[in-house]
PDB file of C-alpha atoms in Angstrom:
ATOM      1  CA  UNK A  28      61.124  47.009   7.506  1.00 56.00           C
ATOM      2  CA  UNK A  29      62.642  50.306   7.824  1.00 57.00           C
ATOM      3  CA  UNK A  30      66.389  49.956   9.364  1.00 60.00           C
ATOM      4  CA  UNK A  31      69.005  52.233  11.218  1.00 54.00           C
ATOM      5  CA  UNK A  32      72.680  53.452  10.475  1.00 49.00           C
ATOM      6  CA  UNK A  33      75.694  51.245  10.762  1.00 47.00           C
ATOM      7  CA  UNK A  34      76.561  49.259  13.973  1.00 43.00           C
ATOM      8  CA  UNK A  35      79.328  46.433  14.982  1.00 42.00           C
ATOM      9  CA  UNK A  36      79.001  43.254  13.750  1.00 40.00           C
ATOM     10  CA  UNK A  37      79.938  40.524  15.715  1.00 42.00           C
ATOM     11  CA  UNK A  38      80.584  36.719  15.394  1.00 42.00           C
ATOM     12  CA  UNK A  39      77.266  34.558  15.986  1.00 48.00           C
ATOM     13  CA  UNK A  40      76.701  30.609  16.380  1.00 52.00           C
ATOM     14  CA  UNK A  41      74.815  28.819  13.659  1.00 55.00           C
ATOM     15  CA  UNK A  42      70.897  27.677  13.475  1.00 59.00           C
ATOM     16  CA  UNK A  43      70.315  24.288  14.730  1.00 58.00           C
ATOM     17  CA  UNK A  44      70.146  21.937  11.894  1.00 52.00           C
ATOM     18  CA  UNK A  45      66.934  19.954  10.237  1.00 50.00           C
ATOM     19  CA  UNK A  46      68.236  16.087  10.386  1.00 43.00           C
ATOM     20  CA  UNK A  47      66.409  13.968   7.508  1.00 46.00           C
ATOM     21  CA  UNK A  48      65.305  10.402   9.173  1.00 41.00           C
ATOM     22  CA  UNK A  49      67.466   7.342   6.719  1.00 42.00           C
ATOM     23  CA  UNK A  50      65.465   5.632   5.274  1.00 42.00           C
ATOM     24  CA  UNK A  51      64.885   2.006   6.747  1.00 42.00           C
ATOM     25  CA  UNK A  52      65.442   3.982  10.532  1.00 41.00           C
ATOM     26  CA  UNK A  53      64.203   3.130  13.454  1.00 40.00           C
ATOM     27  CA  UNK A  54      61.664   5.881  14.538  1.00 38.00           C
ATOM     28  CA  UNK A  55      60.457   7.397  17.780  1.00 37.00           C
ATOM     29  CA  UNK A  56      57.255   4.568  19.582  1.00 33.00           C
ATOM     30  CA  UNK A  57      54.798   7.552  19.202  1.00 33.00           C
ATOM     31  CA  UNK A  58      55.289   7.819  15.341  1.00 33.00           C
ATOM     32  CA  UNK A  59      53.975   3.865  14.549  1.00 31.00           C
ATOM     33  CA  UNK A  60      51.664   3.743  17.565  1.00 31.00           C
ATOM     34  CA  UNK A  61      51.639   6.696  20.150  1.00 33.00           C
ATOM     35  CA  UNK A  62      48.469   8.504  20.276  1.00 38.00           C
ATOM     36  CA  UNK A  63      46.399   6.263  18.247  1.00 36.00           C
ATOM     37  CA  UNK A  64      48.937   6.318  15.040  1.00 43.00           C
ATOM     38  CA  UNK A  65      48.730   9.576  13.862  1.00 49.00           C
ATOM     39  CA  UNK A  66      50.242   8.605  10.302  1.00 47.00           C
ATOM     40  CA  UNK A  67      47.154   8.823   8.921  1.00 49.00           C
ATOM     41  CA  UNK A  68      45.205  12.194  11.006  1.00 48.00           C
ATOM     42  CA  UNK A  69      41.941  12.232  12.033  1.00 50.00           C
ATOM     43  CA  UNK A  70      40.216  12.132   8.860  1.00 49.00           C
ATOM     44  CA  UNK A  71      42.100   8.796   7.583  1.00 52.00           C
ATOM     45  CA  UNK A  72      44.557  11.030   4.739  1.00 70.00           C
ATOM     46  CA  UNK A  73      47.823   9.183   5.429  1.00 82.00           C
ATOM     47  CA  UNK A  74      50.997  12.293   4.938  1.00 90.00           C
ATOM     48  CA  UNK A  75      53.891  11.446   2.933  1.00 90.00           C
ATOM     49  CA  UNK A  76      56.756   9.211   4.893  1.00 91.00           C
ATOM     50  CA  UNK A  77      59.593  10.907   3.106  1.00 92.00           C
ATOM     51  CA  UNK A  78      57.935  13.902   4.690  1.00 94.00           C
ATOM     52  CA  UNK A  79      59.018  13.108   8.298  1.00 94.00           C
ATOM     53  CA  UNK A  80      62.305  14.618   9.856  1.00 95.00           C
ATOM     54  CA  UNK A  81      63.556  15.291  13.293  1.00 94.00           C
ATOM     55  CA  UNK A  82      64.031  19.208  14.095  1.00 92.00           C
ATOM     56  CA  UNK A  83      65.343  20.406  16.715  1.00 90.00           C
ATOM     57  CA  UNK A  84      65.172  23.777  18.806  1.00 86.00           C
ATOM     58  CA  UNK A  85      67.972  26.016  19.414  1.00 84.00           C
ATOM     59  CA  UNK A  86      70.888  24.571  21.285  1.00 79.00           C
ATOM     60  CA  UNK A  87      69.249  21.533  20.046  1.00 80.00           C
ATOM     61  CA  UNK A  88      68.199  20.776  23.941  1.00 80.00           C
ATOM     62  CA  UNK A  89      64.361  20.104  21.969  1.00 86.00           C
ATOM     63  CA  UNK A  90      64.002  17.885  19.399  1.00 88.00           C
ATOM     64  CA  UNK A  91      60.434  15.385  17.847  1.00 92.00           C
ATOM     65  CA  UNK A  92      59.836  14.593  14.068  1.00 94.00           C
ATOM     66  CA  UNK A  93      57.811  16.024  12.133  1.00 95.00           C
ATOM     67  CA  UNK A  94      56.261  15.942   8.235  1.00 96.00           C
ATOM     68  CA  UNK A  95      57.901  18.773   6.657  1.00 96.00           C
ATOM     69  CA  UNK A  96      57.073  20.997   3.580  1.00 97.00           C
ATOM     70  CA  UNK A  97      59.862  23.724   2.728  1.00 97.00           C
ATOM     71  CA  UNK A  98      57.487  25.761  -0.349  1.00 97.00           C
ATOM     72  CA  UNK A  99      59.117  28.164  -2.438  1.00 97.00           C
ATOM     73  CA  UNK A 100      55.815  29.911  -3.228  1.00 97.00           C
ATOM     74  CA  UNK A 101      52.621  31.212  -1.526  1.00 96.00           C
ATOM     75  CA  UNK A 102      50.465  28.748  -3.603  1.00 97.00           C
ATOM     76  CA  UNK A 103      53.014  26.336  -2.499  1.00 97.00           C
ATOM     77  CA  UNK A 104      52.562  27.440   1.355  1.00 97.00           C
ATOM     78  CA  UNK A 105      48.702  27.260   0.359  1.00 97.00           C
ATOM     79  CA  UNK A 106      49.123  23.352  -0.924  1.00 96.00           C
ATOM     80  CA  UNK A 107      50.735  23.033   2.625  1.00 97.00           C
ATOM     81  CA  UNK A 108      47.246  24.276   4.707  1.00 97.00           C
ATOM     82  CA  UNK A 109      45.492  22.110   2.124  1.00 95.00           C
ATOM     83  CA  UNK A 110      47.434  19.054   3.035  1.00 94.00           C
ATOM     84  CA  UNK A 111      47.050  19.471   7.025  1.00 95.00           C
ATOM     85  CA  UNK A 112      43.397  19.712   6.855  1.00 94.00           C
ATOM     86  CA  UNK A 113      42.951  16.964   4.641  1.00 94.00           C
ATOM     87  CA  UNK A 114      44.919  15.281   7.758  1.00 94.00           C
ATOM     88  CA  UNK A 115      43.500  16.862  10.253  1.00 94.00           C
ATOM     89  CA  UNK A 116      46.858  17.797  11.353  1.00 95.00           C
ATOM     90  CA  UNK A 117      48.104  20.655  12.970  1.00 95.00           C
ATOM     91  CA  UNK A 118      50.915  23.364  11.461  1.00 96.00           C
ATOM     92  CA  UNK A 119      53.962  24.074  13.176  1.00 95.00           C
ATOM     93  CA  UNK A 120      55.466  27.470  11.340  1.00 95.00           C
ATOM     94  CA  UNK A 121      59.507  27.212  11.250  1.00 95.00           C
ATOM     95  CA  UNK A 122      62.116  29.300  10.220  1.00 95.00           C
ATOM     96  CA  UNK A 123      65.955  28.457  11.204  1.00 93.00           C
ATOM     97  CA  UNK A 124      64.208  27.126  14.245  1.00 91.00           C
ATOM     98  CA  UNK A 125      66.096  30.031  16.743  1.00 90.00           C
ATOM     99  CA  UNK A 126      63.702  29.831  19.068  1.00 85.00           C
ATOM    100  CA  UNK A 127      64.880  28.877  22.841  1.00 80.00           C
ATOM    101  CA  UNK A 128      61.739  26.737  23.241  1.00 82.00           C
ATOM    102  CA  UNK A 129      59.224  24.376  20.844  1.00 86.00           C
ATOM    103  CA  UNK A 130      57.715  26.507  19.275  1.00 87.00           C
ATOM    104  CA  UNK A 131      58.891  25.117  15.652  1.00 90.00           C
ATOM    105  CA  UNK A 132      58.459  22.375  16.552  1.00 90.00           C
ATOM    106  CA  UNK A 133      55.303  19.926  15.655  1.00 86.00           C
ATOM    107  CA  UNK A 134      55.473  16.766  17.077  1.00 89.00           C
ATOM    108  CA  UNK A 135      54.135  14.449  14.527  1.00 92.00           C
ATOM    109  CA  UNK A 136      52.466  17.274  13.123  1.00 94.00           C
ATOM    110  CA  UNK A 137      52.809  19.049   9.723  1.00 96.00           C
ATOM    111  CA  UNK A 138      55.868  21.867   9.849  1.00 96.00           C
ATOM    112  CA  UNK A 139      55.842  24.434   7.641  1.00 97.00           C
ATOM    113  CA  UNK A 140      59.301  25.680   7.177  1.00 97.00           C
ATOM    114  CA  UNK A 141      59.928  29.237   4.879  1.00 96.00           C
ATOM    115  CA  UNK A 142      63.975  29.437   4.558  1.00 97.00           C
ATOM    116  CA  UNK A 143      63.384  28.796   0.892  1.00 97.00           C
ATOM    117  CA  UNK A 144      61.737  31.724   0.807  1.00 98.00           C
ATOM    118  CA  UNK A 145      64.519  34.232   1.577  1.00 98.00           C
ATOM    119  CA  UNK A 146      64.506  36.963  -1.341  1.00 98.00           C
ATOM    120  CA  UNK A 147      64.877  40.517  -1.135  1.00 98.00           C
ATOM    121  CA  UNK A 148      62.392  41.877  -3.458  1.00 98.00           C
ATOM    122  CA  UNK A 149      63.045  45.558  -2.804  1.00 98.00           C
ATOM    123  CA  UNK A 150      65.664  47.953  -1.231  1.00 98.00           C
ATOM    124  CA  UNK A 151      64.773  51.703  -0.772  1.00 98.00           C
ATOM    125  CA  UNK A 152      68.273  53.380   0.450  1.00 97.00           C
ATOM    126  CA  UNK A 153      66.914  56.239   1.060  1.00 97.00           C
ATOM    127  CA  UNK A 154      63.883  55.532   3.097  1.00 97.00           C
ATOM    128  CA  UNK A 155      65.738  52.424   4.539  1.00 97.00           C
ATOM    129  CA  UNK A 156      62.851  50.518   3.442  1.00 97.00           C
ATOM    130  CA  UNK A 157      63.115  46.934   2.597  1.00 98.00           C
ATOM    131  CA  UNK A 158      60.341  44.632   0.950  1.00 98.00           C
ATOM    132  CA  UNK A 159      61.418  40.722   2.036  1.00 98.00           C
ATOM    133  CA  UNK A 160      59.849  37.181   1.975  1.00 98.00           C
ATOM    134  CA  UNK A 161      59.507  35.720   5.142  1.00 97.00           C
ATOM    135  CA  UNK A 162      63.191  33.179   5.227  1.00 97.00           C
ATOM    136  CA  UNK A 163      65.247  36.588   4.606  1.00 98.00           C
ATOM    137  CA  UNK A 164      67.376  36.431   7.649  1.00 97.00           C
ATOM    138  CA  UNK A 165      68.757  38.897   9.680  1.00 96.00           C
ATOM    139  CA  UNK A 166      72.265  38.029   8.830  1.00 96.00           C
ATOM    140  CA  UNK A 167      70.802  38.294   4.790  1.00 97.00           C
ATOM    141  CA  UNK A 168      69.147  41.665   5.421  1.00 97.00           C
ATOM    142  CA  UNK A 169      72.474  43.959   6.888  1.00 96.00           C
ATOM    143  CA  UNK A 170      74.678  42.171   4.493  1.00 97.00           C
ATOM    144  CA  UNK A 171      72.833  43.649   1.785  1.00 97.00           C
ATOM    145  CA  UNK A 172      71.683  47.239   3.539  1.00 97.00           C
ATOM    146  CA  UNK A 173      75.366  47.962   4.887  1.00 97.00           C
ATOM    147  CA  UNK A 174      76.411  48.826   2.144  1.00 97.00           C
ATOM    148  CA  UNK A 175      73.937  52.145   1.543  1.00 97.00           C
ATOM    149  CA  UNK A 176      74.593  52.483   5.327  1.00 97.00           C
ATOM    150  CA  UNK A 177      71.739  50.882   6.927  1.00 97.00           C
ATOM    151  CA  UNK A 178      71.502  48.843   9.929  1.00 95.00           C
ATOM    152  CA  UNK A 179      68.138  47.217  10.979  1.00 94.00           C
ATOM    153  CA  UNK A 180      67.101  48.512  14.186  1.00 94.00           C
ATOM    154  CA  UNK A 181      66.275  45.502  15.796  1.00 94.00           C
ATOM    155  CA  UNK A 182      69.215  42.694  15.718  1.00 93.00           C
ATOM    156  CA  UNK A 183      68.693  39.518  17.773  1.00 91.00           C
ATOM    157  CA  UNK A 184      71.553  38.120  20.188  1.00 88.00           C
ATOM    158  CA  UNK A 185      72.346  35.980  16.955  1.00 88.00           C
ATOM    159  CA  UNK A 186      71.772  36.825  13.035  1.00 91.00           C
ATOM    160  CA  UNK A 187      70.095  33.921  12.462  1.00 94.00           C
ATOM    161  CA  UNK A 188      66.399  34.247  12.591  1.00 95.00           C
ATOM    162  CA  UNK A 189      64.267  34.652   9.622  1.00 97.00           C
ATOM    163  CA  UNK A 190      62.307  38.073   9.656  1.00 97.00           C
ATOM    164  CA  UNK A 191      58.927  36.027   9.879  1.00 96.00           C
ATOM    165  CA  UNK A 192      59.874  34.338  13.097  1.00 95.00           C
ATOM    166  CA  UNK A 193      61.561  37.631  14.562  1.00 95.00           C
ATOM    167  CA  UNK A 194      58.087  39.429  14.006  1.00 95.00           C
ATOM    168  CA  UNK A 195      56.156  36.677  15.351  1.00 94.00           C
ATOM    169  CA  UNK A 196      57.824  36.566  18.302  1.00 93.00           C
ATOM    170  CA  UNK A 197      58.476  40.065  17.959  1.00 95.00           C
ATOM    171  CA  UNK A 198      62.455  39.945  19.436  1.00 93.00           C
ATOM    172  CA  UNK A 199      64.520  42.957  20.593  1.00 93.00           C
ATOM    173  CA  UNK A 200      68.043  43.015  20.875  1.00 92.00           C
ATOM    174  CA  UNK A 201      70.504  45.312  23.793  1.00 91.00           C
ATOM    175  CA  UNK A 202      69.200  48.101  22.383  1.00 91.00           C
ATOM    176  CA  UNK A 203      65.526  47.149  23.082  1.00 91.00           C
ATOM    177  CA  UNK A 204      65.299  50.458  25.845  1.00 92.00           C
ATOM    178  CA  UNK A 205      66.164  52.761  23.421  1.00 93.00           C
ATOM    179  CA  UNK A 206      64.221  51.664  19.551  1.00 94.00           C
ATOM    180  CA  UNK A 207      61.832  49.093  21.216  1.00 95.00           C
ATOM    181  CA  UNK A 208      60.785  45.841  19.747  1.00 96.00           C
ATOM    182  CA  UNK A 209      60.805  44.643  16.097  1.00 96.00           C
ATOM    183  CA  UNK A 210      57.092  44.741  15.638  1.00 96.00           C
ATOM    184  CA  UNK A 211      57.573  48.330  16.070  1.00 96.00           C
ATOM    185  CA  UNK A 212      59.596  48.595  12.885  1.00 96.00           C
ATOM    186  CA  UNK A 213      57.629  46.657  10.637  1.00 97.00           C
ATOM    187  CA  UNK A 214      55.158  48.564   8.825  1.00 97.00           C
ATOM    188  CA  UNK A 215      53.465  46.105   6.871  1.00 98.00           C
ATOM    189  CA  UNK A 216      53.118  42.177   5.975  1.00 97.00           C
ATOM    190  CA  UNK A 217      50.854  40.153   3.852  1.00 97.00           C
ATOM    191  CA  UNK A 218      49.838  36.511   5.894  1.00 97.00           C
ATOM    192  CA  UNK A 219      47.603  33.833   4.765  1.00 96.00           C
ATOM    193  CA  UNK A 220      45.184  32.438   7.388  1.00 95.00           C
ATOM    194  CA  UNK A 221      45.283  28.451   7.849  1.00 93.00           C
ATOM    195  CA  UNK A 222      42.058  28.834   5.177  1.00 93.00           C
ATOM    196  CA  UNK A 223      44.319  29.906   2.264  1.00 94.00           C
ATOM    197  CA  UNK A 224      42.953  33.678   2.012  1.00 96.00           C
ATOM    198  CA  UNK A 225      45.777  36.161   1.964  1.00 96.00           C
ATOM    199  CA  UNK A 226      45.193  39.659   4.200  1.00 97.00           C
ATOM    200  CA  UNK A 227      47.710  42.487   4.008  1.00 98.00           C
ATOM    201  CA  UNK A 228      47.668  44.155   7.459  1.00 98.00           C
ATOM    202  CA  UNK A 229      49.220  47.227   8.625  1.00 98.00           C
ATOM    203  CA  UNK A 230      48.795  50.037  10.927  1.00 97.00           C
ATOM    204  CA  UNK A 231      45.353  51.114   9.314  1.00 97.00           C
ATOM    205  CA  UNK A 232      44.062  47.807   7.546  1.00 97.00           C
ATOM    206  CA  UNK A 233      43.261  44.541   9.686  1.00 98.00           C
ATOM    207  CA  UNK A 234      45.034  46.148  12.558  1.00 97.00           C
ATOM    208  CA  UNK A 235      44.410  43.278  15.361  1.00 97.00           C
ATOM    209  CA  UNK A 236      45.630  40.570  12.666  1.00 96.00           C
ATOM    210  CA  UNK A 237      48.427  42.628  12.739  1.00 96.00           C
ATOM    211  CA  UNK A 238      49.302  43.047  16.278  1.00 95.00           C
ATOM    212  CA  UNK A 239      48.423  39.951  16.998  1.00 94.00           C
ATOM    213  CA  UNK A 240      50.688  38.356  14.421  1.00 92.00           C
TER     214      UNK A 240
END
């Protein structure tokens, strides 16, 4: 994502957090017996128990539990697909879970959540050109651009957000009049389909998989 010259920082609230459910804990009516039991999908492939957390939105005014998988990897984000349609489940896709409504959330559904995979691979500082997995967060990327004197263009009311969820939602910030919205920045990203295939898409290859993610 290419980013712009130095601007303010200023002091943000945290993400909401990812509560793990004890074990032995009571859990919410739906999880043993709402909607049929869904421990076990529509195809009888019971998930994982230690799996299942409560996440909340941001603000933490939204909140159901979930089965999640934080992968470290593609293959491992792969294994994760695999698993929800040998469930039959759906996939909720998280990042810091900034989002004002549910839209990270899955409610007793299979959440895929990236912030393990938050490395900058590669920095051009003279372009202004970075290459990041999808958990690098906004806060992550202008603590390691300021220094050549780069600011992204697009910053979000807080620094939280991953880059994946900022594009999928595709945010602006104050300055949204003047530099538009984030998708307008990125110039490429490589996404695997709920099938496992990989696609990169840009402005000239698979160009309505890219606007439309």
């Amino acid at each position: 994502a290419p980013l712009s010259p130095n601007a303010p920082v200023s002091n943000q609230a945290s993400p909401p957090p990812v509560i793990g459910v004890p074990e032995g804990a009571p859990l919410e009516p739906s999880i043993t017996g709402g909607q049929g039991g869904k421990d076990a999908g529509e195809t009888g492939h019971i998930l994982p128990r230690e799996r299942m957390e409560r996440v909340s939105a941001w603000g933490m005014n939204t909140h159901t539990l979930g089965y999640v998988w934080r992968p470290s990897t593609v293959e491992g984000i792969r294994e994760v697909f695999a698993a929800a349609r040998e469930a039959g489940r759906t996939v909720a896709l998280r990042g810091t879970g900034c989002s004002y409504g549910d839209a990270s959330l899955g409610r007793e559904e299979v959440v895929l959540d990236i912030t393990r995979m938050n490395r900058i691979l590669e920095w051009d500082p003279v372009k202004g050109i970075a290459v990041c997995e999808p958990g690098v967060t906004i806060k992550q990327l202008w603590q390691y651009t300021l220094g050549d004197g780069w600011w992204p263009y697009v910053v979000s009311g807080t620094m939280f957000p991953t880059l994946a969820g900022a594009a999928a939602m595709n945010i602006h910030g104050k300055n949204n009049f003047r530099v538009g919205t984030i998708g307008e920045h990125i110039l490429e990203f490589d996404i695997m389909l709920p099938t496992g295939e990989s696609k990169t898409c840009n402005r000239e290859q698979n160009t309505e998989l890219f606007h439309a993610a």
